[in-house]
PDB file of C-alpha atoms in Angstrom:
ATOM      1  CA  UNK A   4      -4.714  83.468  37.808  1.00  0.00           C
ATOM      2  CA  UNK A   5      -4.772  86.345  39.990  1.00  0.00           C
ATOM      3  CA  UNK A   6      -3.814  84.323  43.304  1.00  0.00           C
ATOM      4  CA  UNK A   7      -0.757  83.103  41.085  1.00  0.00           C
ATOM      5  CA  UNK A   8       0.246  86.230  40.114  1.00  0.00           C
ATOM      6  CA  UNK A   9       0.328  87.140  43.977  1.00  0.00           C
ATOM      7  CA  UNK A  10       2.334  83.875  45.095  1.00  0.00           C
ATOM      8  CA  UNK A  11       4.850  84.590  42.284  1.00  0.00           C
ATOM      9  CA  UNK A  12       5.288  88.252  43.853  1.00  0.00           C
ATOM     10  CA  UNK A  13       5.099  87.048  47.362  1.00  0.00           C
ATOM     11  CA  UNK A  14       7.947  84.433  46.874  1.00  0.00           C
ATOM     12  CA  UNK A  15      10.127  87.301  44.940  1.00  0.00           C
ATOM     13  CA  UNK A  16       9.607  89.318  47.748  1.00  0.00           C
ATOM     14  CA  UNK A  17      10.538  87.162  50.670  1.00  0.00           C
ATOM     15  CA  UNK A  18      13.971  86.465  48.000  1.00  0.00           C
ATOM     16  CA  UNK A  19      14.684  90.128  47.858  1.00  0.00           C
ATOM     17  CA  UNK A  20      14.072  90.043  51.780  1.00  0.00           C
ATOM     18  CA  UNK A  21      16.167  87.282  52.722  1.00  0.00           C
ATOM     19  CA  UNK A  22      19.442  88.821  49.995  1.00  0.00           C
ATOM     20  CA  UNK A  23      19.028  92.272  51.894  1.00  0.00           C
ATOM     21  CA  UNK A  24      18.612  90.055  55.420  1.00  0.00           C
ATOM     22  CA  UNK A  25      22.147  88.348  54.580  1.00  0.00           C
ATOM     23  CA  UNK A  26      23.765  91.027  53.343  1.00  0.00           C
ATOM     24  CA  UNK A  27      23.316  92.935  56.404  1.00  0.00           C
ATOM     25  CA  UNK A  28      24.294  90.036  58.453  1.00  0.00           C
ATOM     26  CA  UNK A  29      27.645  89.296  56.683  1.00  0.00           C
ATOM     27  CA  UNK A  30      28.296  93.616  57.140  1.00  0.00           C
ATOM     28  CA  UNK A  31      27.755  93.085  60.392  1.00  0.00           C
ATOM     29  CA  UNK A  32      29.882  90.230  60.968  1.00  0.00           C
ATOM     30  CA  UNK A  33      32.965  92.175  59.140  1.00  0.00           C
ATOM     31  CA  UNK A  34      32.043  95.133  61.362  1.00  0.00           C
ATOM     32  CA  UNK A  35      32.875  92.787  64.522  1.00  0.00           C
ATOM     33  CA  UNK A  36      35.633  90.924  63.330  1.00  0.00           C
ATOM     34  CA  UNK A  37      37.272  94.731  61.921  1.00  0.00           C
ATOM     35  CA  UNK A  38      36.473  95.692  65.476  1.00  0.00           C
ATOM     36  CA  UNK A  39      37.720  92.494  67.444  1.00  0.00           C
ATOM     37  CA  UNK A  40      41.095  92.911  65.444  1.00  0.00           C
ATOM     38  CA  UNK A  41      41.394  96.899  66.558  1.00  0.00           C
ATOM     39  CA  UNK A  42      40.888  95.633  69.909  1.00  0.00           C
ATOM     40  CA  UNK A  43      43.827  93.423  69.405  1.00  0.00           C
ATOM     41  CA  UNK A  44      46.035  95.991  68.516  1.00  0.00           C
ATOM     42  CA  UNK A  45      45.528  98.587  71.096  1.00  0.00           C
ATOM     43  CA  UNK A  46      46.100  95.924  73.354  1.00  0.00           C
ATOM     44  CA  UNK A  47      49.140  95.329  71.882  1.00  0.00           C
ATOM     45  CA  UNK A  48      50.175  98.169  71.355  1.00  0.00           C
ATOM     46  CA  UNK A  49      49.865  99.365  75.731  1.00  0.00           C
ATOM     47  CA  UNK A  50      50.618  96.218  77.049  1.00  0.00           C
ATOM     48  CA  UNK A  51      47.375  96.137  79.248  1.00  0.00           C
ATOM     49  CA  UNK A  52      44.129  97.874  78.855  1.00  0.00           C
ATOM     50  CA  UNK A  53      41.049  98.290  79.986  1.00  0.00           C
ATOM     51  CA  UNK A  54      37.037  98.489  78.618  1.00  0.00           C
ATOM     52  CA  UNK A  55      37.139 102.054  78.886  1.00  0.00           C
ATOM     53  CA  UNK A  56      40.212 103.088  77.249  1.00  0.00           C
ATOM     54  CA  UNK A  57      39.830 100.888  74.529  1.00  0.00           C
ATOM     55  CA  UNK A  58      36.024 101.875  74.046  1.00  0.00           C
ATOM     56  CA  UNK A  59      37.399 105.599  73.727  1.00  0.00           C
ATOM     57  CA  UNK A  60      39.912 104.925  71.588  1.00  0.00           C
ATOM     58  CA  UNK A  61      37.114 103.361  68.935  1.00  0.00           C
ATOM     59  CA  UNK A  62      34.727 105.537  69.962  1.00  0.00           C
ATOM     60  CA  UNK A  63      31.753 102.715  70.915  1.00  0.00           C
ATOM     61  CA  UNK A  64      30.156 101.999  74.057  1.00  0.00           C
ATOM     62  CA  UNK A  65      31.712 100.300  76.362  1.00  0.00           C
ATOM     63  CA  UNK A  66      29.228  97.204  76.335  1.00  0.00           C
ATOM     64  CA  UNK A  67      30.354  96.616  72.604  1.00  0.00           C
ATOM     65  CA  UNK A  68      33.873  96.334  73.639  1.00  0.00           C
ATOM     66  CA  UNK A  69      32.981  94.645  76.677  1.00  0.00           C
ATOM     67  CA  UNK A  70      31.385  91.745  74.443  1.00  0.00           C
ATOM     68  CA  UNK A  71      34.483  91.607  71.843  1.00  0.00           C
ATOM     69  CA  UNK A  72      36.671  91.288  74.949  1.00  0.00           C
ATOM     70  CA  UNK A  73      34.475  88.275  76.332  1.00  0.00           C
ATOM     71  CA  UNK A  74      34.723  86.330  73.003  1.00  0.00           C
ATOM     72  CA  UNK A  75      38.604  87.277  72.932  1.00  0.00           C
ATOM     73  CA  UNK A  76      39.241  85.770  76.593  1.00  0.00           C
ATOM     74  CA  UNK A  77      37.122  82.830  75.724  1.00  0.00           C
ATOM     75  CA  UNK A  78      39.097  82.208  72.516  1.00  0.00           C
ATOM     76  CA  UNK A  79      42.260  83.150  74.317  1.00  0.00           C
ATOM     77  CA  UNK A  80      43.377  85.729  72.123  1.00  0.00           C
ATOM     78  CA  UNK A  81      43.317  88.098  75.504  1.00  0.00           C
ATOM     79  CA  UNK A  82      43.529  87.479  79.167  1.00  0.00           C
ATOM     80  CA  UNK A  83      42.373  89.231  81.968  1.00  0.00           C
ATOM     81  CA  UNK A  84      45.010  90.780  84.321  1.00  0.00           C
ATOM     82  CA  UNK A  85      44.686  90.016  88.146  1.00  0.00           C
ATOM     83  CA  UNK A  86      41.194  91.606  88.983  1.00  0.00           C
ATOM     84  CA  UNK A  87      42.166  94.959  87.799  1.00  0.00           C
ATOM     85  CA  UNK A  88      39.567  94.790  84.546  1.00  0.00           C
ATOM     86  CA  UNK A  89      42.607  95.319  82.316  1.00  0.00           C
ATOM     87  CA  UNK A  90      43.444  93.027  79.304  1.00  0.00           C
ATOM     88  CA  UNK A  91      46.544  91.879  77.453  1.00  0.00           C
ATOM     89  CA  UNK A  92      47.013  89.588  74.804  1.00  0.00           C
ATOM     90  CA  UNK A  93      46.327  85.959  75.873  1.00  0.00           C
ATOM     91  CA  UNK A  94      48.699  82.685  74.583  1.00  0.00           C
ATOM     92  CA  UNK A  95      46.186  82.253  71.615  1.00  0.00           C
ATOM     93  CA  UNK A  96      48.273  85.264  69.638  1.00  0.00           C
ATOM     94  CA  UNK A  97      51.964  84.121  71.347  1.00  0.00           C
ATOM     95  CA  UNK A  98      50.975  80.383  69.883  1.00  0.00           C
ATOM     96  CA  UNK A  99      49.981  81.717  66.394  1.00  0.00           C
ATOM     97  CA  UNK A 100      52.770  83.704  66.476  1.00  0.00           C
ATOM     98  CA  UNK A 101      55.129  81.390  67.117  1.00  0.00           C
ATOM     99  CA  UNK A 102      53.360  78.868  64.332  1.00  0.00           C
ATOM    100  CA  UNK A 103      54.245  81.852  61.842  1.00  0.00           C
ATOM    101  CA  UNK A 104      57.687  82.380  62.825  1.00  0.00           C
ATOM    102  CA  UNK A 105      58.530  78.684  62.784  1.00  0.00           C
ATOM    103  CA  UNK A 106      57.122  78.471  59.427  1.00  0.00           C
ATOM    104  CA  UNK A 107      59.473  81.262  58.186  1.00  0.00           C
ATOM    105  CA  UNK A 108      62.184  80.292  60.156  1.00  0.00           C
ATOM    106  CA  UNK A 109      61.711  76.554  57.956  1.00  0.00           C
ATOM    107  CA  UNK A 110      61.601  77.997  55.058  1.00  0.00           C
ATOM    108  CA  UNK A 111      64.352  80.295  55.506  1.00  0.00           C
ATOM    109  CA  UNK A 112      66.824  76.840  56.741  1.00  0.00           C
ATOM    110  CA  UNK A 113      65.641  75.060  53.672  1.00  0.00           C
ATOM    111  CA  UNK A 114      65.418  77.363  50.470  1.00  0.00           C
ATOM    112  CA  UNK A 115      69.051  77.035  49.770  1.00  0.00           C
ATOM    113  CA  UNK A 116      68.771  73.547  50.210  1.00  0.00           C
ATOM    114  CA  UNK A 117      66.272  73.465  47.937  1.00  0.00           C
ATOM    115  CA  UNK A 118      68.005  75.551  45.289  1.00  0.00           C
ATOM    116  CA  UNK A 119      70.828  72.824  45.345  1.00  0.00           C
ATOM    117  CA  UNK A 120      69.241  69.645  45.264  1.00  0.00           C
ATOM    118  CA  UNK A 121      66.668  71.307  42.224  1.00  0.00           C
ATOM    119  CA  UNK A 122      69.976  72.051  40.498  1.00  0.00           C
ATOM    120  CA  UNK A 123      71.363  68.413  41.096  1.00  0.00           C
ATOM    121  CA  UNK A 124      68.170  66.311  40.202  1.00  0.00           C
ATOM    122  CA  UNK A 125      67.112  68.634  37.419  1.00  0.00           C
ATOM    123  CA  UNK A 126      63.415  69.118  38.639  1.00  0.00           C
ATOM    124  CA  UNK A 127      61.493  71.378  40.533  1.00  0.00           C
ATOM    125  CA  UNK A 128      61.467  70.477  44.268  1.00  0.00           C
ATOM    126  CA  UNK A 129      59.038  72.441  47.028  1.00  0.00           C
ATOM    127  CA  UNK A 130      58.861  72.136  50.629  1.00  0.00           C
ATOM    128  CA  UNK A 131      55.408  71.645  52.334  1.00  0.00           C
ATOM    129  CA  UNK A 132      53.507  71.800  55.380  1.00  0.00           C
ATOM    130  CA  UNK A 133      50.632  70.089  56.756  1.00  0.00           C
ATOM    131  CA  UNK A 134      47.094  72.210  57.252  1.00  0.00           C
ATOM    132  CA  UNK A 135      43.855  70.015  57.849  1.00  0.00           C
ATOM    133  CA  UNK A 136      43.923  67.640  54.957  1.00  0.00           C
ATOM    134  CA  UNK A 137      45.964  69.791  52.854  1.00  0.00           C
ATOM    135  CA  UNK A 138      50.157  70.167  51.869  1.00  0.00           C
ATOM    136  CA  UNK A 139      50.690  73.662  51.584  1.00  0.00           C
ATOM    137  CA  UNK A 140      53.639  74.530  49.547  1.00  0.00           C
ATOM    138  CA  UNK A 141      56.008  77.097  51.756  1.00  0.00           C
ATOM    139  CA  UNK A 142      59.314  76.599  49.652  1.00  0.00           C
ATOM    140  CA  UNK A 143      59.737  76.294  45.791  1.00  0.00           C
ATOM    141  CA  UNK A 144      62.808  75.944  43.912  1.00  0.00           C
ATOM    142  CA  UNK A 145      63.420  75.441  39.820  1.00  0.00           C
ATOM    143  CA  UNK A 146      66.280  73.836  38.169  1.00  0.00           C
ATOM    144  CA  UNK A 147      67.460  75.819  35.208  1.00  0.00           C
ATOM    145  CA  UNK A 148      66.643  73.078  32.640  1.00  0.00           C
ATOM    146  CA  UNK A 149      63.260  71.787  33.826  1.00  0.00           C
ATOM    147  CA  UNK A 150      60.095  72.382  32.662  1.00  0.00           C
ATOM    148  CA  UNK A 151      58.655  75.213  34.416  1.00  0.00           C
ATOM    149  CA  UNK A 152      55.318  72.987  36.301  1.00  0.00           C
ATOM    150  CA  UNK A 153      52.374  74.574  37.918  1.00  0.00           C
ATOM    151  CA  UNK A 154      53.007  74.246  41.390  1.00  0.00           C
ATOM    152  CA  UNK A 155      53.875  77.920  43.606  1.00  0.00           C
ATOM    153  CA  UNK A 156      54.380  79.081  47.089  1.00  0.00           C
ATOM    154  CA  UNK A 157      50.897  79.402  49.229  1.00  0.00           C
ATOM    155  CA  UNK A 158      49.505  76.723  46.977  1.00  0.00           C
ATOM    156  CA  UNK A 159      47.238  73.475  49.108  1.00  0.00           C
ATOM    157  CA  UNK A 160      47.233  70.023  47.603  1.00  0.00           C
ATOM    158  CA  UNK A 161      45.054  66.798  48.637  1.00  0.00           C
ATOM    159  CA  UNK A 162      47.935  64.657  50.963  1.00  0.00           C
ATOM    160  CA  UNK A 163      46.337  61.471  49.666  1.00  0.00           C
ATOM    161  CA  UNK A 164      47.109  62.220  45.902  1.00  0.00           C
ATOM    162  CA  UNK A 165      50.675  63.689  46.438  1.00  0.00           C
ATOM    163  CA  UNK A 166      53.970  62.515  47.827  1.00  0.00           C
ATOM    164  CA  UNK A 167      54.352  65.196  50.356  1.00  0.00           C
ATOM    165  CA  UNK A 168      51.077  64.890  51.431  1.00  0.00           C
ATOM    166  CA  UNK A 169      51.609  61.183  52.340  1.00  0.00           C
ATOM    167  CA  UNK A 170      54.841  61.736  53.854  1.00  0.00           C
ATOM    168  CA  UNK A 171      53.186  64.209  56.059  1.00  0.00           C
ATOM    169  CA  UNK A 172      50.360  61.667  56.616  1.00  0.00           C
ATOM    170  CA  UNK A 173      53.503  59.453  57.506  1.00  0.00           C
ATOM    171  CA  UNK A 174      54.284  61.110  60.934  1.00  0.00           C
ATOM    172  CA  UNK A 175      51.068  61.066  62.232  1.00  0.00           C
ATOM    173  CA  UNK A 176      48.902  58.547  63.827  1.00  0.00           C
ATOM    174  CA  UNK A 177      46.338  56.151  62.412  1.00  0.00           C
ATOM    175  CA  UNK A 178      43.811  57.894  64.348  1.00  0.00           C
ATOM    176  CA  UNK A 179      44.931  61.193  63.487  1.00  0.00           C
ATOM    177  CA  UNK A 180      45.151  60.244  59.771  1.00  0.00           C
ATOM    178  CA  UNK A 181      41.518  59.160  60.155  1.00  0.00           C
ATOM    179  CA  UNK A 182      40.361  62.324  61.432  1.00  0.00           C
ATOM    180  CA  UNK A 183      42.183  64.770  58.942  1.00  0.00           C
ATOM    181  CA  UNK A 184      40.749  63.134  55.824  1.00  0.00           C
ATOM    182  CA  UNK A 185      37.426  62.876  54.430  1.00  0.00           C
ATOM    183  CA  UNK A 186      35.399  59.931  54.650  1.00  0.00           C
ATOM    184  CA  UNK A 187      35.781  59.704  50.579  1.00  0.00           C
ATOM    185  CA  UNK A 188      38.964  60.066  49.210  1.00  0.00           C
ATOM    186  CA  UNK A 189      38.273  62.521  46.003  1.00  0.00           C
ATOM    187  CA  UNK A 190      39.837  60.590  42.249  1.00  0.00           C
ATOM    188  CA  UNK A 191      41.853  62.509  40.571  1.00  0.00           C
ATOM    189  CA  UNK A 192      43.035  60.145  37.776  1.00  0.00           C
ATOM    190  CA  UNK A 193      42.813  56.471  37.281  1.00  0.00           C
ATOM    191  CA  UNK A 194      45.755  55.989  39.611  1.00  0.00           C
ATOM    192  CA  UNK A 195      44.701  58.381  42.425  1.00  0.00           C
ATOM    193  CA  UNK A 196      44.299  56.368  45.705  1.00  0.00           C
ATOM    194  CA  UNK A 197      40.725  56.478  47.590  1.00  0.00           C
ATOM    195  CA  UNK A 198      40.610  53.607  49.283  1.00  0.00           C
ATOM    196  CA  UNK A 199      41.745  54.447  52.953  1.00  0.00           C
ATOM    197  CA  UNK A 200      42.586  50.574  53.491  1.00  0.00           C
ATOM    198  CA  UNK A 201      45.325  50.974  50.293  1.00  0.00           C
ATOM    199  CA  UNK A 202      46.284  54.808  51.678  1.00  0.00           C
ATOM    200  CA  UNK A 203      47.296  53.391  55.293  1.00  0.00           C
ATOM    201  CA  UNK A 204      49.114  50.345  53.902  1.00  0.00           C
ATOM    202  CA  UNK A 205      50.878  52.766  51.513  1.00  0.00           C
ATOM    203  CA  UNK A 206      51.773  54.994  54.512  1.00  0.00           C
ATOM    204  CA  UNK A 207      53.477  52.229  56.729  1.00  0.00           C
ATOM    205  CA  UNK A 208      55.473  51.138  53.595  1.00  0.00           C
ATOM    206  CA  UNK A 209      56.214  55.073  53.717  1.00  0.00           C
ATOM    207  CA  UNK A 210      57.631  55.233  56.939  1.00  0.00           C
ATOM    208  CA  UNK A 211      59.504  51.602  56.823  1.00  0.00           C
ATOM    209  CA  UNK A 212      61.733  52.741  53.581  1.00  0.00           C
ATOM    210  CA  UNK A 213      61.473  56.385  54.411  1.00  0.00           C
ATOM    211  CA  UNK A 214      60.094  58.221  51.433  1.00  0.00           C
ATOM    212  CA  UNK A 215      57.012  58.852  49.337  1.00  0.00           C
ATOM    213  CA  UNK A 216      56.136  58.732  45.508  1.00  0.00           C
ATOM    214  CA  UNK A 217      53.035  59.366  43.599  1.00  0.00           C
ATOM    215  CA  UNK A 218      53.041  58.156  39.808  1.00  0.00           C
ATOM    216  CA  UNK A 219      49.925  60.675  38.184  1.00  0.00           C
ATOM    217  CA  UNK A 220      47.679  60.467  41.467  1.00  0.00           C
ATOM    218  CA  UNK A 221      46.891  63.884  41.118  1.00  0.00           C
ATOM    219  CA  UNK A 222      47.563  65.105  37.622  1.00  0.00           C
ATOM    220  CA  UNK A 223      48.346  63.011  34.265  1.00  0.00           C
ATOM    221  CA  UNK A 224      51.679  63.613  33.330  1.00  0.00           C
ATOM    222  CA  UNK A 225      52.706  64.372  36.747  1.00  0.00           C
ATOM    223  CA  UNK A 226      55.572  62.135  38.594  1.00  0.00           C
ATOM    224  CA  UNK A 227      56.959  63.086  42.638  1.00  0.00           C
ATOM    225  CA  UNK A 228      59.011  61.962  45.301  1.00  0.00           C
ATOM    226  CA  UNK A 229      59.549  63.058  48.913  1.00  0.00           C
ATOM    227  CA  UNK A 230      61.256  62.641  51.683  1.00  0.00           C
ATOM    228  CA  UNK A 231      60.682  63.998  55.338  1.00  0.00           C
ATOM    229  CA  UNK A 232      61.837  67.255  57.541  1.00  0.00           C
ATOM    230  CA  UNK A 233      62.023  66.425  61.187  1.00  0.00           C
ATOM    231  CA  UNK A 234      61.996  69.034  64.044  1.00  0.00           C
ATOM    232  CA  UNK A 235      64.198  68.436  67.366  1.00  0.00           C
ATOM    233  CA  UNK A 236      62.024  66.136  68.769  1.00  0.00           C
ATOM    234  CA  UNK A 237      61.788  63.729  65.824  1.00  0.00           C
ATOM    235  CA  UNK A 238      58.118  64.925  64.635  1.00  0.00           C
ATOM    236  CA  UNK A 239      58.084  65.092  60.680  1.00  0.00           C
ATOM    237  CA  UNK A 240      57.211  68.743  60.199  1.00  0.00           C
ATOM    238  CA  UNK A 241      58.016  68.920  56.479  1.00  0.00           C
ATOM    239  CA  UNK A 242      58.174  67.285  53.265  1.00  0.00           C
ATOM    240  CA  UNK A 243      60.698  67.910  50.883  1.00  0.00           C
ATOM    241  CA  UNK A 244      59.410  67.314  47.375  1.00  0.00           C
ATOM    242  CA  UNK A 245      60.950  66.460  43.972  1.00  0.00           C
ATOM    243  CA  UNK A 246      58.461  67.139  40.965  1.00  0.00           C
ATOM    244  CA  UNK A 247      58.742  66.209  37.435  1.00  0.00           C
ATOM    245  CA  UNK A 248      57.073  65.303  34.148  1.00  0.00           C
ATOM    246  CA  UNK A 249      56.774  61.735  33.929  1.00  0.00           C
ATOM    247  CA  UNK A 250      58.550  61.224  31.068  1.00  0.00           C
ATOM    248  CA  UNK A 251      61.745  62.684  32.653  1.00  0.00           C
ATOM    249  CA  UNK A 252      61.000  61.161  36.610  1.00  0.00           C
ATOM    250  CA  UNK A 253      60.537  57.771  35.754  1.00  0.00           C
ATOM    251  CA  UNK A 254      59.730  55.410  38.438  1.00  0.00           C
ATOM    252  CA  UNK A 255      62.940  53.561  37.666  1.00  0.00           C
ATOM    253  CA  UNK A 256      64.842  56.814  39.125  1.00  0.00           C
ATOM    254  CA  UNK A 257      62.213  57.309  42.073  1.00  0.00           C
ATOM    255  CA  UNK A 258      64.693  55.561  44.364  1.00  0.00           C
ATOM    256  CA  UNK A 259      67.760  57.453  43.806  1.00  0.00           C
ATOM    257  CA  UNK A 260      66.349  60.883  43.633  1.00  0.00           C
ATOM    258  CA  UNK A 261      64.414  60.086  46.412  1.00  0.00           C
ATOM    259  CA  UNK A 262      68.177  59.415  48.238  1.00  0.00           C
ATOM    260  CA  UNK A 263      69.100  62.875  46.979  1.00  0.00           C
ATOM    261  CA  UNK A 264      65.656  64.749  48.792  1.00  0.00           C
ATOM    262  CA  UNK A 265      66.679  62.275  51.946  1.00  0.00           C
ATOM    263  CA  UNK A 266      69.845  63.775  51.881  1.00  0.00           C
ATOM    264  CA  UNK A 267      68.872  66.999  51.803  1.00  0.00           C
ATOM    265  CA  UNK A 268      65.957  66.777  53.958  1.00  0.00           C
ATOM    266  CA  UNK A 269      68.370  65.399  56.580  1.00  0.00           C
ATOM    267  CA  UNK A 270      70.197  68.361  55.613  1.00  0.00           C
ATOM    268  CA  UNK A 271      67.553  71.001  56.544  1.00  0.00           C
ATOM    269  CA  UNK A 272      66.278  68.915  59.804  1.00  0.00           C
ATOM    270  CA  UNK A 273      69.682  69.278  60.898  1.00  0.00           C
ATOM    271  CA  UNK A 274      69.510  73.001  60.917  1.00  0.00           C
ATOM    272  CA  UNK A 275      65.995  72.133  63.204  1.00  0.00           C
ATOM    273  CA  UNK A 276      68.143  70.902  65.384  1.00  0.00           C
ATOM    274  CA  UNK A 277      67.328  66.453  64.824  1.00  0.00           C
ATOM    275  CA  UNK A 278      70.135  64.654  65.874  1.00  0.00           C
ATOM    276  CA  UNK A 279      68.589  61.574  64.302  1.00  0.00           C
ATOM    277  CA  UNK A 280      70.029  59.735  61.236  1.00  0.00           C
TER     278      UNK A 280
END
């Protein structure tokens, strides 16, 4: 009884232990990343700078800074200038930021565009972007009539159970494809598909007619089509959705509304610069 009692408190114990041991470890870890980010910014903000100037300015040792800078350069987020020991910000941050602005420059060229064709089809329409596996909503519009649906800027949806998703699936390669999506496609509803046989047949009848639809793949009740936003260079970079109940966006109308978000889509890669039809 006694040597019970002891392995019961021993095994708290080691518990308690290991919740203090990973607490400090995840303080620790915010303490570097605060500190990797300050370093950041007072490289930004001189232009170039060295271990020592940037170690007085945070007031730690030098070899602290010295080790944030080595993961930085590694990572590319700074670069070392000539042999001088100075730093400035490496192509990691100019890449990132460029990602950022292009996103906001898209959904600056297409919210109007959005506004118009919600107001034409009656539905809500959204324009999304691909992240990993995900279509991440960067544009909504409503129409004044429709029924206000749960979608909203910022929010991520599977790209196998959605229309944008597999239009964004549409531009890329079968290998890519394949490496984006989980082994197991996740069900949804009855009609989700999670075969990835059935998904890549569905996406090269995608790109041969040139838009998307998903009829309660992802939530009962729940009708879409979409149509793609190409860059310059042709890439798809975009989908422009149109999102209704599915008592109002029959399939029977998926094909025309689907020619108004091809219009418009066309309309917005225009201001990308496509010269494509």
């Amino acid at each position: 009884m006694a040597s019970s009692e002891i392995s019961v408190s021993d095994t708290s114990g080691t518990d308690d232990g290991d919740d203090a041991g990973r607490a400090v470890t995840r303080g620790t870890a915010v303490q570097s990343v605060d500190r990797a980010l300050e370093v950041l910014e007072i490289v930004a903000r001189l232009g170039t700078a060295g271990v020592t100037a940037i170690a007085d300015e945070l007031g730690v040792h030098k070899s602290t800074v010295s080790r944030l800078l080595g993961v930085l350069d590694a990572r590319g987020f700074v670069e070392q200038v000539g042999e001088r020991g100075k730093y400035r910000l490496g192509f990691t941050i100019v890449r990132l930021a460029g990602s950022a602005t292009a996103e906001r420059d898209l959904a600056k060229a297409a919210q109007g565009i959005c506004d118009m064709l919600a107001e034409k089809v009656g539905e809500t329409t959204n324009l999304a972007v691909l992240d990993e596996d995900r279509a991440v909503n960067i544009v909504k519009a409503r129409s004044e009539s429709e029924v206000a649906l749960r979608t909203w800027v910022g929010q991520g949806s599977p790209v196998h159970a959605t229309s944008s998703g597999k239009i964004l699936l549409s531009g890329l390669s079968r290998d890519e494809v394949r490496r984006r999506l989980p082994s197991r496609l996740d069900s949804f509803t009855e009609t989700t598909v999670t075969s990835s046989t059935a998904l890549e047949q569905e996406l090269e009848a995608v790109r041969s007619r040139g838009w998307a639809s998903v009829r309660e793949e992802l939530e009962i009740g729940l009708n879409a089509v979409s149509a793609p936003v190409r860059d310059h260079t042709g890439d798809v970079v975009a989908a422009l959705s149109v999102s209704g109940p599915a008592y109002r966006l029959e399939p029977d109308d998926f094909a025309s509304v689907a020619a108004d978000a091809m219009s418009a889509a066309l309309e917005i890669s225009r201001k990308l610069g496509y010269g494509g039809d």
